[in-house]
Short mmCIF file of C-alpha atoms and ligand atoms in Angstrom, two decimals:
data_model
loop_
_atom_site.label_atom_id
_atom_site.label_comp_id
_atom_site.label_asym_id
_atom_site.label_seq_id
_atom_site.Cartn_x
_atom_site.Cartn_y
_atom_site.Cartn_z
CA ARG A 1 109.08 103.91 28.40
CA TRP A 2 111.28 101.12 29.66
CA ASN A 3 112.95 98.76 27.41
CA ILE A 4 110.87 95.77 28.39
CA PRO A 5 111.56 92.51 26.58
CA GLU A 6 108.34 91.08 25.19
CA ARG A 7 108.10 87.93 27.22
CA VAL A 8 108.48 89.56 30.63
CA THR A 9 105.20 89.08 32.41
CA LEU A 10 105.70 91.45 35.31
CA THR A 11 105.59 95.19 34.75
CA PRO A 12 108.37 97.24 36.37
CA MET A 13 105.90 98.37 39.02
CA GLU A 14 104.93 94.80 39.81
CA LEU A 15 108.56 93.79 39.94
CA TYR A 16 109.24 96.76 42.15
CA GLU A 17 106.53 95.73 44.56
CA LYS A 18 107.74 92.17 44.64
CA LEU A 19 111.21 93.46 45.40
CA SER A 20 110.03 95.74 48.22
CA ALA A 21 108.15 92.85 49.78
CA GLN A 22 111.20 90.62 49.50
CA GLY A 23 113.37 93.36 51.03
CA ASP A 24 110.96 93.58 53.96
CA LYS A 25 111.09 89.84 54.33
CA VAL A 26 114.88 89.83 54.52
CA ARG A 27 114.79 92.58 57.13
CA THR A 28 112.22 90.73 59.20
CA LEU A 29 114.19 87.48 59.05
CA LYS A 30 117.27 89.35 60.16
CA THR A 31 115.64 91.16 63.06
CA GLU A 32 114.00 87.91 64.17
CA LYS A 33 117.42 86.26 63.95
CA ALA A 34 116.07 83.51 61.70
CA PRO A 35 118.32 80.54 60.82
CA LYS A 36 121.12 81.54 58.46
CA PRO A 37 120.04 79.26 55.56
CA ASP A 38 116.60 80.94 55.58
CA ILE A 39 118.16 84.39 55.47
CA ASP A 40 120.59 83.35 52.74
CA ALA A 41 117.78 81.94 50.61
CA ALA A 42 115.73 85.11 51.02
CA VAL A 43 118.76 87.26 50.15
CA GLN A 44 119.43 85.16 47.07
CA LEU A 45 115.90 85.65 45.82
CA LEU A 46 116.29 89.38 46.50
CA VAL A 47 119.45 89.51 44.42
CA LYS A 48 117.75 87.59 41.60
CA LEU A 49 114.80 89.98 41.61
CA LYS A 50 117.14 92.95 41.52
CA LEU A 51 118.81 91.57 38.43
CA GLU A 52 115.43 91.06 36.78
CA TYR A 53 114.44 94.56 37.69
CA LYS A 54 117.61 95.99 36.25
CA THR A 55 117.14 94.06 33.03
CA ALA A 56 113.56 95.21 32.78
CA THR A 57 114.07 98.88 33.59
CA GLY A 58 117.73 99.56 32.90
CA GLN A 59 117.89 101.06 36.40
CA ASP A 60 119.11 99.83 39.76
CA TYR A 61 116.34 99.00 42.19
CA LYS A 62 116.15 101.48 45.06
CA ALA A 63 113.93 100.87 48.06
CA GLY A 64 111.37 103.64 48.31
CA CYS A 65 111.76 104.78 44.71
CA PRO A 66 109.15 103.18 42.47
CA PRO A 67 110.07 103.01 38.79
CA SER A 68 107.85 105.91 37.79
CA ASP A 69 109.60 108.31 40.17
CA GLY A 70 111.83 111.13 39.11
CA PRO A 71 115.41 111.42 40.30
CA THR A 72 116.03 111.12 44.01
CA LEU A 73 119.09 111.69 46.12
CA GLN A 74 122.10 109.86 44.81
CA ASP A 75 122.52 107.02 47.21
CA ASN A 76 123.83 103.52 47.41
CA GLY A 77 122.90 102.85 50.99
CA PRO A 78 120.62 99.98 51.79
CA SER A 79 120.50 98.12 48.50
CA VAL A 80 123.19 95.54 47.84
CA THR A 81 124.10 93.47 44.86
CA GLU A 82 125.66 90.06 44.98
CA GLY A 83 129.11 89.93 46.55
CA GLU A 84 128.78 93.42 47.95
CA ASP A 85 129.03 94.30 51.61
CA LEU A 86 125.93 95.66 53.28
CA VAL A 87 126.63 98.83 55.24
CA ASN A 88 123.96 101.08 56.72
CA PRO A 89 123.26 102.51 60.17
CA TRP A 90 121.57 99.31 61.35
CA ASN A 91 123.36 96.55 59.54
CA VAL A 92 126.87 95.72 58.55
CA THR A 93 127.48 92.40 56.87
CA THR A 94 130.21 90.99 54.73
CA THR A 95 131.25 87.51 53.72
CA SER A 96 135.00 88.17 53.83
CA ALA A 97 137.06 87.25 56.91
CA LYS A 98 139.16 90.33 56.28
CA GLY A 99 136.04 92.40 56.80
CA VAL A 100 134.32 94.96 54.65
CA ASP A 101 136.02 96.00 51.39
CA TYR A 102 136.52 99.65 52.23
CA ASP A 103 137.93 100.73 48.89
CA LYS A 104 134.76 99.53 47.21
CA LEU A 105 132.70 101.34 49.80
CA ILE A 106 134.43 104.62 48.91
CA VAL A 107 133.39 104.15 45.30
CA ARG A 108 129.83 103.17 46.19
CA PHE A 109 129.33 105.98 48.68
CA GLY A 110 131.09 108.53 46.48
CA SER A 111 133.45 109.70 49.23
CA SER A 112 137.22 110.18 48.93
CA LYS A 113 140.07 108.07 50.19
CA ILE A 114 142.27 109.45 52.97
CA ASP A 115 145.50 108.99 51.06
CA GLN A 116 149.08 109.61 52.15
CA GLU A 117 148.94 113.10 50.71
CA LEU A 118 146.03 114.05 52.96
CA VAL A 119 147.67 112.46 56.01
CA ASP A 120 150.84 114.45 55.27
CA ARG A 121 148.83 117.61 54.88
CA ILE A 122 147.07 117.09 58.21
CA GLU A 123 150.52 116.71 59.73
CA ARG A 124 151.77 119.93 58.12
CA VAL A 125 148.73 121.99 59.01
CA SER A 126 148.40 120.73 62.59
CA GLY A 127 152.12 120.49 63.28
CA GLN A 128 151.51 117.14 65.01
CA LYS A 129 152.38 113.57 64.18
CA PRO A 130 149.22 112.09 62.64
CA HIS A 131 147.19 109.92 64.99
CA ARG A 132 147.76 106.18 64.57
CA PHE A 133 144.18 105.88 63.26
CA LEU A 134 145.28 108.06 60.34
CA ARG A 135 148.68 106.44 59.90
CA ARG A 136 147.03 103.01 59.71
CA GLY A 137 144.02 103.73 57.55
CA ILE A 138 141.49 103.24 60.35
CA PHE A 139 140.05 106.60 59.42
CA PHE A 140 140.12 105.83 55.72
CA SER A 141 137.58 107.99 53.92
CA HIS A 142 136.51 111.63 53.94
CA ARG A 143 134.36 114.30 52.39
CA ASP A 144 135.74 117.83 51.94
CA MET A 145 138.61 117.50 54.43
CA HIS A 146 140.85 119.52 52.10
CA GLN A 147 138.35 122.33 52.23
CA VAL A 148 138.42 122.29 56.05
CA LEU A 149 142.21 122.49 55.99
CA ASP A 150 142.21 125.28 53.38
CA ALA A 151 139.91 127.29 55.59
CA TYR A 152 141.89 126.49 58.72
CA GLU A 153 145.09 127.66 57.05
CA SER A 154 143.47 130.97 56.26
CA LYS A 155 142.49 131.27 59.96
CA LYS A 156 138.86 130.28 59.44
CA SER A 157 137.83 128.02 62.25
CA PHE A 158 135.58 124.97 62.16
CA TYR A 159 133.91 122.82 64.79
CA LEU A 160 133.68 119.12 65.49
CA TYR A 161 130.49 117.10 65.82
CA THR A 162 130.17 113.46 66.73
CA GLY A 163 127.70 111.34 68.65
CA ARG A 164 126.50 108.12 70.10
CA GLY A 165 123.23 106.24 70.31
CA PRO A 166 122.94 105.24 73.99
CA SER A 167 121.30 101.83 73.66
CA SER A 168 122.67 100.42 76.90
CA GLU A 169 124.90 101.21 79.82
CA ALA A 170 127.59 98.91 78.48
CA MET A 171 130.10 100.45 76.13
CA HIS A 172 132.87 98.45 74.55
CA VAL A 173 136.28 99.47 73.23
CA GLY A 174 134.94 99.79 69.69
CA HIS A 175 132.62 102.57 70.82
CA LEU A 176 135.64 104.59 71.89
CA ILE A 177 137.22 104.78 68.42
CA PRO A 178 135.43 107.92 67.20
CA PHE A 179 135.85 109.57 70.60
CA ILE A 180 139.57 108.81 70.92
CA PHE A 181 140.08 110.29 67.47
CA THR A 182 137.82 113.28 68.07
CA LYS A 183 139.72 114.07 71.26
CA TRP A 184 142.95 114.11 69.24
CA LEU A 185 141.40 116.42 66.64
CA GLN A 186 140.15 118.75 69.36
CA ASP A 187 143.62 118.88 70.90
CA VAL A 188 145.55 119.52 67.71
CA PHE A 189 143.14 121.99 66.10
CA ASP A 190 141.79 123.60 69.28
CA VAL A 191 138.17 123.85 68.13
CA PRO A 192 134.73 123.54 69.75
CA LEU A 193 133.14 120.10 69.91
CA VAL A 194 129.50 119.08 70.19
CA ILE A 195 128.54 115.51 71.05
CA GLN A 196 124.99 114.35 70.35
CA LEU A 197 123.54 111.54 72.46
CA THR A 198 120.59 110.25 70.48
CA ASP A 199 118.48 108.89 73.32
CA ASP A 200 115.42 109.73 71.21
CA GLU A 201 116.74 107.51 68.41
CA LYS A 202 117.23 104.56 70.74
CA TYR A 203 113.75 105.02 72.17
CA LEU A 204 112.31 104.92 68.66
CA TRP A 205 114.32 101.91 67.52
CA LYS A 206 114.58 99.74 70.63
CA ASP A 207 112.23 98.28 73.15
CA LEU A 208 113.24 100.74 75.86
CA SER A 209 111.42 103.46 77.78
CA VAL A 210 112.19 107.14 77.27
CA GLU A 211 113.58 107.34 80.79
CA GLU A 212 115.86 104.35 80.31
CA CYS A 213 117.31 105.85 77.14
CA HIS A 214 117.88 109.15 78.87
CA ARG A 215 119.59 107.43 81.77
CA TYR A 216 121.88 105.54 79.36
CA ALA A 217 122.74 108.86 77.71
CA VAL A 218 123.95 110.26 81.02
CA GLU A 219 125.83 107.05 81.88
CA ASN A 220 127.50 106.94 78.46
CA ALA A 221 128.43 110.61 78.84
CA LYS A 222 130.68 109.56 81.74
CA ASP A 223 132.63 107.14 79.54
CA ILE A 224 132.87 109.79 76.85
CA ILE A 225 134.09 112.42 79.32
CA ALA A 226 136.66 109.87 80.58
CA CYS A 227 138.27 110.06 77.12
CA GLY A 228 139.64 113.41 78.28
CA PHE A 229 137.56 116.07 76.57
CA ASP A 230 138.11 119.67 77.62
CA ILE A 231 135.09 120.85 79.59
CA ASN A 232 135.57 124.43 78.35
CA LYS A 233 135.47 123.37 74.72
CA THR A 234 132.93 120.57 74.67
CA PHE A 235 129.14 120.47 74.80
CA ILE A 236 127.54 117.04 75.28
CA PHE A 237 123.78 116.92 74.85
CA SER A 238 120.90 114.49 75.13
CA ASP A 239 118.40 115.04 72.31
CA LEU A 240 115.56 114.50 74.77
CA ASP A 241 116.82 117.43 76.85
CA TYR A 242 118.31 119.81 74.31
CA MET A 243 115.83 119.57 71.45
CA GLY A 244 112.98 120.94 73.54
CA SER A 245 115.02 123.71 75.11
CA SER A 246 116.81 125.13 72.10
CA PRO A 247 114.91 127.24 69.59
CA GLY A 248 118.00 127.31 67.35
CA PHE A 249 118.18 123.56 67.19
CA TYR A 250 114.49 122.93 66.56
CA ARG A 251 114.32 125.58 63.86
CA ASN A 252 117.00 123.70 61.98
CA VAL A 253 115.24 120.39 62.47
CA VAL A 254 112.07 121.70 60.78
CA LYS A 255 114.05 123.35 58.00
CA ILE A 256 115.66 120.01 57.24
CA GLN A 257 112.34 118.19 57.52
CA LYS A 258 110.83 120.53 54.95
CA HIS A 259 113.54 119.70 52.42
CA VAL A 260 113.59 115.92 52.55
CA THR A 261 110.71 113.82 51.22
CA PHE A 262 109.43 110.48 52.51
CA ASN A 263 110.61 108.95 49.25
CA GLN A 264 114.12 110.21 49.85
CA VAL A 265 114.45 108.78 53.36
CA LYS A 266 112.94 105.52 52.12
CA GLY A 267 115.62 105.42 49.46
CA ILE A 268 118.44 106.31 51.82
CA PHE A 269 117.48 104.41 54.95
CA GLY A 270 115.15 101.72 53.65
CA PHE A 271 112.20 102.85 55.80
CA THR A 272 108.92 101.19 54.93
CA ASP A 273 105.30 102.27 55.18
CA SER A 274 105.00 100.47 58.50
CA ASP A 275 107.87 102.26 60.24
CA CYS A 276 106.66 104.71 62.87
CA ILE A 277 106.77 108.37 61.91
CA GLY A 278 109.36 109.03 64.63
CA LYS A 279 111.92 106.99 62.71
CA ILE A 280 111.03 108.67 59.46
CA SER A 281 111.70 112.13 60.83
CA PHE A 282 114.68 111.19 62.99
CA PRO A 283 117.35 111.75 60.31
CA ALA A 284 116.60 115.48 60.52
CA ILE A 285 117.54 115.38 64.20
CA GLN A 286 120.90 113.72 63.54
CA ALA A 287 121.49 116.22 60.72
CA ALA A 288 120.77 119.38 62.74
CA PRO A 289 124.01 119.50 64.80
CA SER A 290 125.89 119.80 61.49
CA PHE A 291 124.84 123.46 61.37
CA SER A 292 126.35 126.03 63.70
CA THR A 293 123.02 127.83 64.19
CA SER A 294 121.84 124.82 66.18
CA PHE A 295 124.13 126.10 68.94
CA PRO A 296 123.66 129.87 69.17
CA GLN A 297 125.12 129.86 72.69
CA ILE A 298 128.43 128.62 71.25
CA PHE A 299 128.55 130.29 67.84
CA ASN A 300 126.77 133.51 68.70
CA GLY A 301 124.24 133.00 65.92
CA ARG A 302 126.83 132.62 63.18
CA LYS A 303 125.63 130.36 60.42
CA ASP A 304 128.83 129.90 58.45
CA VAL A 305 131.07 127.96 60.82
CA GLN A 306 131.88 124.73 59.03
CA CYS A 307 131.32 121.41 60.75
CA LEU A 308 133.64 118.39 60.62
CA ILE A 309 132.13 115.04 61.60
CA PRO A 310 134.33 112.10 62.61
CA CYS A 311 132.17 108.95 62.54
CA ALA A 312 132.09 105.30 61.53
CA ILE A 313 131.23 104.86 57.86
CA ASP A 314 127.82 103.35 58.65
CA GLN A 315 126.62 106.82 59.72
CA ASP A 316 127.35 108.29 56.30
CA PRO A 317 123.76 107.95 54.98
CA TYR A 318 122.65 110.56 57.53
CA PHE A 319 125.26 112.96 56.34
CA ARG A 320 124.76 112.35 52.63
CA MET A 321 121.26 113.55 53.31
CA THR A 322 122.54 116.48 55.37
CA ARG A 323 124.96 117.56 52.65
CA ASP A 324 122.21 117.42 50.07
CA VAL A 325 119.98 119.68 52.15
CA ALA A 326 122.61 122.15 53.42
CA PRO A 327 122.92 124.49 50.41
CA ARG A 328 119.16 124.58 50.02
CA ILE A 329 118.72 126.00 53.52
CA GLY A 330 121.70 128.34 53.27
CA TYR A 331 124.33 126.45 55.28
CA PRO A 332 127.76 125.03 54.47
CA LYS A 333 127.91 121.28 53.93
CA PRO A 334 129.51 119.39 56.82
CA ALA A 335 132.83 117.69 56.09
CA LEU A 336 133.38 114.11 57.21
CA LEU A 337 136.07 111.70 58.34
CA HIS A 338 134.96 108.05 58.20
CA SER A 339 136.36 105.16 60.18
CA THR A 340 136.31 101.45 59.46
CA PHE A 341 134.46 99.18 61.86
CA PHE A 342 135.94 97.72 64.95
CA PRO A 343 135.78 93.95 64.50
CA ALA A 344 133.97 91.60 66.86
CA LEU A 345 136.21 89.19 68.75
CA GLN A 346 134.72 86.42 66.64
CA GLY A 347 135.97 87.95 63.40
CA ALA A 348 135.70 90.89 61.04
CA GLN A 349 132.55 89.66 59.31
CA SER A 350 130.26 91.80 61.39
CA LYS A 351 129.97 94.65 63.83
CA MET A 352 129.90 93.87 67.51
CA SER A 353 126.79 93.70 69.54
CA ALA A 354 126.51 95.34 72.94
CA SER A 355 124.13 92.55 73.94
CA ASP A 356 126.72 89.78 73.49
CA PRO A 357 129.28 90.10 76.31
CA ASN A 358 131.71 87.80 74.49
CA SER A 359 131.70 89.75 71.25
CA SER A 360 133.97 92.47 72.54
CA ILE A 361 135.98 93.92 75.39
CA PHE A 362 133.79 96.13 77.55
CA LEU A 363 134.94 99.21 79.37
CA THR A 364 133.86 97.57 82.62
CA ASP A 365 135.80 94.31 82.09
CA THR A 366 138.32 93.26 84.73
CA PRO A 367 141.90 92.35 83.73
CA LYS A 368 140.95 88.70 84.16
CA GLN A 369 137.87 88.99 81.95
CA ILE A 370 139.95 90.70 79.29
CA LYS A 371 142.50 87.91 79.38
CA ASN A 372 139.90 85.14 79.24
CA LYS A 373 137.87 86.71 76.48
CA ILE A 374 140.89 87.22 74.26
CA ASN A 375 142.26 83.76 74.90
CA LYS A 376 138.90 82.05 74.42
CA HIS A 377 137.11 84.12 71.81
CA ALA A 378 139.52 86.18 69.70
CA PHE A 379 139.43 84.69 66.22
CA SER A 380 142.89 83.50 65.26
CA GLY A 381 144.69 83.58 61.96
CA GLY A 382 147.18 81.05 63.30
CA LYS A 383 147.61 77.46 62.21
CA ASP A 384 146.11 74.48 64.02
CA THR A 385 149.36 73.06 65.39
CA ILE A 386 152.58 74.68 66.50
CA GLU A 387 154.51 72.68 63.89
CA GLU A 388 152.31 73.94 61.05
CA HIS A 389 152.37 77.46 62.43
CA ARG A 390 156.16 77.50 62.59
CA LYS A 391 156.31 76.12 59.06
CA TYR A 392 153.65 78.18 57.28
CA GLY A 393 153.13 81.17 59.58
CA GLY A 394 149.87 82.90 60.56
CA ASP A 395 147.60 85.33 58.70
CA PRO A 396 147.49 88.69 60.50
CA ASP A 397 144.86 90.03 58.09
CA VAL A 398 142.13 87.79 59.50
CA ASP A 399 143.50 87.61 63.04
CA VAL A 400 141.38 89.64 65.45
CA SER A 401 144.12 90.03 68.06
CA PHE A 402 146.37 91.55 65.43
CA MET A 403 143.55 93.79 64.20
CA TYR A 404 142.94 95.03 67.76
CA LEU A 405 146.65 95.78 68.11
CA THR A 406 146.50 97.96 64.98
CA PHE A 407 143.84 99.98 66.79
CA PHE A 408 145.56 100.25 70.14
CA LEU A 409 149.30 99.63 69.99
CA GLU A 410 150.87 103.04 69.52
CA ASP A 411 154.36 101.98 68.42
CA ASP A 412 154.57 101.51 64.64
CA GLU A 413 157.83 99.60 64.74
CA GLN A 414 156.59 97.13 67.32
CA LEU A 415 153.42 96.57 65.34
CA ASP A 416 155.39 95.97 62.20
CA LYS A 417 157.64 93.50 63.93
CA ILE A 418 154.62 91.62 65.30
CA ARG A 419 153.14 91.42 61.79
CA GLN A 420 156.39 90.08 60.34
CA ASP A 421 156.97 87.57 63.11
CA TYR A 422 153.40 86.31 63.01
CA THR A 423 153.44 85.95 59.25
CA SER A 424 156.71 84.07 59.33
CA GLY A 425 155.65 81.79 62.16
CA VAL A 426 158.18 83.05 64.70
CA LEU A 427 155.37 84.46 66.84
CA LEU A 428 152.69 82.01 68.02
CA THR A 429 149.00 82.79 68.47
CA GLY A 430 149.27 82.57 72.25
CA GLU A 431 152.13 85.06 72.21
CA LEU A 432 150.25 87.41 69.93
CA LYS A 433 147.24 87.23 72.24
CA LYS A 434 149.49 88.00 75.18
CA ARG A 435 150.69 91.17 73.44
CA LEU A 436 147.09 92.26 73.05
CA ILE A 437 146.19 91.41 76.64
CA ASP A 438 149.21 93.41 77.85
CA THR A 439 148.08 96.36 75.73
CA LEU A 440 144.41 96.33 76.66
CA GLN A 441 144.57 95.63 80.40
CA PRO A 442 146.37 98.87 81.35
CA MET A 443 144.37 100.85 78.79
CA ILE A 444 141.02 99.70 80.21
CA SER A 445 142.17 100.11 83.83
CA ALA A 446 143.26 103.66 83.07
CA HIS A 447 139.87 104.35 81.50
CA GLN A 448 138.12 102.99 84.58
CA GLN A 449 140.28 105.19 86.83
CA ARG A 450 139.43 108.29 84.80
CA ARG A 451 135.74 107.39 84.72
CA LYS A 452 135.70 107.12 88.53
CA LEU A 453 136.90 110.72 88.70
CA VAL A 454 133.97 111.94 86.60
CA THR A 455 131.52 113.43 89.08
CA ASP A 456 127.80 114.03 88.60
CA GLU A 457 128.49 117.75 88.70
CA MET A 458 130.97 117.43 85.85
CA VAL A 459 128.47 115.51 83.74
CA GLN A 460 125.91 118.14 84.58
CA GLN A 461 128.27 120.88 83.47
CA PHE A 462 129.28 119.19 80.21
CA MET A 463 125.59 118.71 79.45
CA THR A 464 124.47 122.25 80.22
CA SER A 465 123.81 124.59 77.32
CA ARG A 466 126.45 127.33 77.71
CA PRO A 467 129.02 129.37 75.81
CA LEU A 468 132.38 127.65 75.31
CA ASP A 469 135.86 129.18 75.43
CA PHE A 470 135.74 130.57 71.92
CA ASN A 471 134.85 133.99 70.60
CA TYR A 472 132.53 134.02 67.65
N1 LIG B 1 123.25 107.42 65.27
C1 LIG B 1 124.48 107.27 65.99
C2 LIG B 1 124.49 105.92 66.69
O1 LIG B 1 123.53 105.22 66.77
C3 LIG B 1 124.70 108.39 66.99
C4 LIG B 1 125.10 109.69 66.37
C5 LIG B 1 124.36 110.86 66.37
C6 LIG B 1 126.32 110.01 65.70
N2 LIG B 1 125.01 111.85 65.76
C7 LIG B 1 126.23 111.38 65.33
C8 LIG B 1 127.47 109.28 65.39
C9 LIG B 1 127.28 112.02 64.64
C10 LIG B 1 128.51 109.91 64.71
C11 LIG B 1 128.40 111.27 64.33
O2 LIG B 1 125.52 105.53 67.21
#
């Protein structure tokens, strides 16, 4: 059946099994934080095996899909070939200092680029200047956004859905990106918003108790509320609380569960036979809020209100699955807006970690901590000496302080000037860092002020299942 060259000793199935084992090994090495050379060697062998497999079978290896299997969901999630970036909900790695190659990711994931035409259209339809995240390609990819705008223009409403996995009390500035943008979308389109806090997910994946995860959900809700969401238009929920109390929600979860096989989630998420069954069924829980019937109190039982999900691109595997299932259970597919990752202070090679206090700026940092972290840890694209820097200039594309400014400095002209001056060598690294410090200190202080004003009663109200200020 497969075009197997005569001298190949392993059958496709044997090769497949060897590959799965090697994939598991790489994952284990990574979770155990093994020395980098060990991980690299294991990854190299994995890549070699994948090539062999492709030669033997004419197909790309997909975790969870043995060679004798029929077609599964189209997906390019967990498997990577040489030179490609790895992007999935648990892992983001790249070898380039500029970070992940997002154009390639669009091709691999089969999404669409947010091009100038779409940005212009959002401006026309909303009547507002596009958010800097759109102007600067930070939200860079989408699925079906044109369809959302078509519908909106013909007075058909939609709703927003985003979320957060509350793995600790500490949130950093990167965590705010989807929320800052979602708040803008809510303001300009005036639509309902649901925010899922996946405390169940964190319990399943981390070494935390159910109660700890739930407590983090409530704590994180305060930081989310401090972004300025309208209490009459926003429902924030903890899975642990809402799932058990909402028949609408749980009905959708089981409908989704019935339409996705173990093989499919293995292929999409790289689950293995030894993952607990909670993880295996969790994707259905992240998918469910994409359907308006999961919130009958808001949508009055209507099943046709389209959902738009702003999220970081690593969450896309969940929603590829959701979009595959949607028509089969009679619902519209959710549309998506994907953001790039917020780089760690140490450089754009990887996502930040909430457990490393020096990898990012936290929402609880004092002005002094912000200053010290940026001065000490922000990876610089500047030259080693002032003389060299003046002569050759710096590289803003690998400079983390510059990258952070593209996220947070509102003024386009100022940003452009900083880029030019840094590139030409007029602006020194220390001066660039100072610009960032001056931008972040007031921003974080203002966030802390707003968070202080969030009372327990407000959190309670945001997190109570209730109708919102919309008539459906
Ligand atoms: N799984 C996400 C995380 O760990 C949380 C999440 C749930 C989410 N639903 C979402 C993120 C919808 C974006 C959009 O952070």
